[in-house]
Tab-separated table of C-alpha atoms in Angstrom:
chain	number	residue	atom	x	y	z
A	27	UNK	CA	78.062	7.543	50.685
A	28	UNK	CA	74.469	6.673	51.439
A	29	UNK	CA	73.376	10.258	52.129
A	30	UNK	CA	74.014	11.738	48.703
A	31	UNK	CA	71.514	13.235	46.233
A	32	UNK	CA	72.692	10.815	43.530
A	33	UNK	CA	71.564	7.921	45.697
A	34	UNK	CA	68.172	9.604	45.844
A	35	UNK	CA	68.111	9.751	42.044
A	36	UNK	CA	68.556	5.963	41.967
A	37	UNK	CA	65.543	5.620	44.270
A	38	UNK	CA	63.572	7.984	42.016
A	39	UNK	CA	64.400	5.858	38.977
A	40	UNK	CA	63.440	2.702	40.860
A	41	UNK	CA	60.155	4.337	41.915
A	42	UNK	CA	59.320	5.336	38.350
A	43	UNK	CA	60.118	1.836	37.107
A	44	UNK	CA	58.068	0.201	39.861
A	45	UNK	CA	55.107	2.452	39.054
A	46	UNK	CA	55.375	1.714	35.331
A	47	UNK	CA	55.352	-2.011	36.127
A	48	UNK	CA	52.299	-1.665	38.352
A	49	UNK	CA	54.198	-2.191	41.611
A	50	UNK	CA	52.588	0.801	43.293
A	51	UNK	CA	53.581	-0.170	46.828
A	52	UNK	CA	57.193	-0.511	45.685
A	53	UNK	CA	56.980	2.884	44.003
A	54	UNK	CA	55.612	4.465	47.174
A	55	UNK	CA	58.446	2.956	49.198
A	56	UNK	CA	61.120	4.173	46.771
A	57	UNK	CA	59.638	7.671	46.526
A	58	UNK	CA	59.597	7.789	50.317
A	59	UNK	CA	63.264	6.822	50.515
A	60	UNK	CA	64.187	9.422	47.905
A	61	UNK	CA	62.127	12.101	49.630
A	62	UNK	CA	63.696	11.515	53.040
A	63	UNK	CA	67.192	11.434	51.557
A	64	UNK	CA	66.689	14.630	49.557
A	65	UNK	CA	65.176	16.430	52.536
A	66	UNK	CA	68.261	15.483	54.561
A	67	UNK	CA	70.785	16.438	51.891
A	68	UNK	CA	69.135	19.360	50.044
A	69	UNK	CA	66.707	20.705	52.633
A	70	UNK	CA	62.960	20.538	53.174
A	71	UNK	CA	62.246	23.324	50.693
A	72	UNK	CA	63.881	21.840	47.613
A	73	UNK	CA	61.633	21.765	44.512
A	74	UNK	CA	62.426	18.088	43.917
A	75	UNK	CA	60.397	17.318	47.029
A	76	UNK	CA	57.391	18.906	45.340
A	77	UNK	CA	57.955	16.772	42.258
A	78	UNK	CA	58.198	13.641	44.396
A	79	UNK	CA	54.979	14.552	46.202
A	80	UNK	CA	53.208	15.006	42.856
A	81	UNK	CA	54.604	11.686	41.613
A	82	UNK	CA	53.356	10.032	44.791
A	83	UNK	CA	49.966	11.579	44.128
A	84	UNK	CA	49.914	9.940	40.709
A	85	UNK	CA	50.809	6.560	42.219
A	86	UNK	CA	48.084	6.855	44.832
A	87	UNK	CA	45.601	7.802	42.118
A	88	UNK	CA	46.539	4.677	40.157
A	89	UNK	CA	45.949	2.666	43.338
A	90	UNK	CA	42.530	4.272	43.758
A	91	UNK	CA	43.572	5.982	46.999
A	92	UNK	CA	42.259	9.394	46.054
A	93	UNK	CA	42.513	11.117	49.428
A	94	UNK	CA	46.193	10.156	49.623
A	95	UNK	CA	46.619	11.496	46.082
A	96	UNK	CA	45.026	14.794	47.102
A	97	UNK	CA	47.181	14.967	50.246
A	98	UNK	CA	50.407	14.452	48.288
A	99	UNK	CA	49.270	16.963	45.692
A	100	UNK	CA	48.725	19.552	48.439
A	101	UNK	CA	52.234	18.912	49.790
A	102	UNK	CA	53.711	19.382	46.327
A	103	UNK	CA	51.786	22.604	45.772
A	104	UNK	CA	52.971	24.065	49.073
A	105	UNK	CA	56.584	23.343	48.141
A	106	UNK	CA	56.213	24.753	44.633
A	107	UNK	CA	54.413	27.910	45.741
A	108	UNK	CA	56.937	28.569	48.513
A	109	UNK	CA	60.086	27.873	46.517
A	110	UNK	CA	59.123	28.713	42.930
A	111	UNK	CA	56.294	31.205	43.420
A	112	UNK	CA	52.542	30.946	42.846
A	113	UNK	CA	52.739	31.582	39.097
A	114	UNK	CA	55.355	28.942	38.266
A	115	UNK	CA	54.281	26.307	35.711
A	116	UNK	CA	54.858	23.532	38.289
A	117	UNK	CA	52.095	25.092	40.408
A	118	UNK	CA	49.829	25.091	37.357
A	119	UNK	CA	50.581	21.445	36.611
A	120	UNK	CA	49.971	20.545	40.265
A	121	UNK	CA	46.569	22.260	40.083
A	122	UNK	CA	45.831	20.414	36.841
A	123	UNK	CA	46.693	17.128	38.597
A	124	UNK	CA	44.486	18.089	41.541
A	125	UNK	CA	41.607	18.662	39.143
A	126	UNK	CA	42.094	15.151	37.746
A	127	UNK	CA	41.995	13.618	41.230
A	128	UNK	CA	38.887	15.620	42.120
A	129	UNK	CA	37.195	14.608	38.884
A	130	UNK	CA	37.943	10.963	39.638
A	131	UNK	CA	36.030	11.176	42.938
A	132	UNK	CA	33.129	13.054	41.362
A	133	UNK	CA	33.933	16.481	42.803
A	134	UNK	CA	33.263	18.181	39.483
A	135	UNK	CA	32.810	21.802	40.658
A	136	UNK	CA	36.054	21.637	42.673
A	137	UNK	CA	37.825	19.998	39.731
A	138	UNK	CA	36.614	22.749	37.412
A	139	UNK	CA	37.816	25.420	39.856
A	140	UNK	CA	41.254	23.777	40.030
A	141	UNK	CA	41.424	23.556	36.225
A	142	UNK	CA	40.514	27.237	35.917
A	143	UNK	CA	43.307	28.147	38.331
A	144	UNK	CA	45.714	25.912	36.408
A	145	UNK	CA	44.746	27.549	33.127
A	146	UNK	CA	45.394	31.057	34.443
A	147	UNK	CA	48.834	30.049	35.728
A	148	UNK	CA	49.833	28.001	32.693
A	149	UNK	CA	48.610	30.586	30.182
A	150	UNK	CA	50.502	33.327	31.983
A	151	UNK	CA	53.679	31.303	32.333
A	152	UNK	CA	53.752	29.353	29.074
A	153	UNK	CA	51.403	31.165	26.701
A	154	UNK	CA	47.938	30.153	25.488
A	155	UNK	CA	49.245	27.849	22.757
A	156	UNK	CA	51.225	25.577	25.080
A	157	UNK	CA	50.180	21.926	25.073
A	158	UNK	CA	49.378	22.009	28.809
A	159	UNK	CA	46.864	24.803	28.198
A	160	UNK	CA	45.228	22.671	25.533
A	161	UNK	CA	45.071	19.773	27.958
A	162	UNK	CA	43.364	21.935	30.578
A	163	UNK	CA	40.841	23.184	28.000
A	164	UNK	CA	40.026	19.574	27.096
A	165	UNK	CA	39.706	18.635	30.762
A	166	UNK	CA	37.382	21.569	31.374
A	167	UNK	CA	35.246	20.628	28.367
A	168	UNK	CA	34.890	17.106	29.763
A	169	UNK	CA	33.900	18.518	33.160
A	170	UNK	CA	31.319	20.808	31.562
A	171	UNK	CA	29.891	17.795	29.736
A	172	UNK	CA	29.842	15.720	32.926
A	173	UNK	CA	27.950	18.463	34.740
A	174	UNK	CA	25.515	19.032	31.886
A	175	UNK	CA	26.836	22.477	30.990
A	176	UNK	CA	27.053	22.199	27.237
A	177	UNK	CA	27.007	25.823	26.133
A	178	UNK	CA	30.603	26.432	27.354
A	179	UNK	CA	32.352	23.205	26.387
């Protein structure tokens, strides 16, 4: 049947492949199909919808459509916070992604704030030695350098 979560997984795989090949419009279309199908079959609050929104954000960032990336990121965060709770690692990763989008458009203070929030969540959920925490520290150091704050990076 067409309305089955496994069909959505095919669309997700096609979206990931399209994105990897640089077919960003194709990826957006496939993620949209998967999202609508999963919302119909699993409900609007399923965590996979947050993952799809974050993946769409990444595709829009690659296309240079930063506001769309931020919009999708916000959708993903709402889903994750509602379904998984505000301290879940997916929320931390979504905030880390948001910081990257904000950095790309030159919103360094907002990016730094998002990275700080991500670090608190990820450290609490995964421990300070987790690779994602190291990534956030590196991102924050780059932001400090970009803003001329060298005594903290």
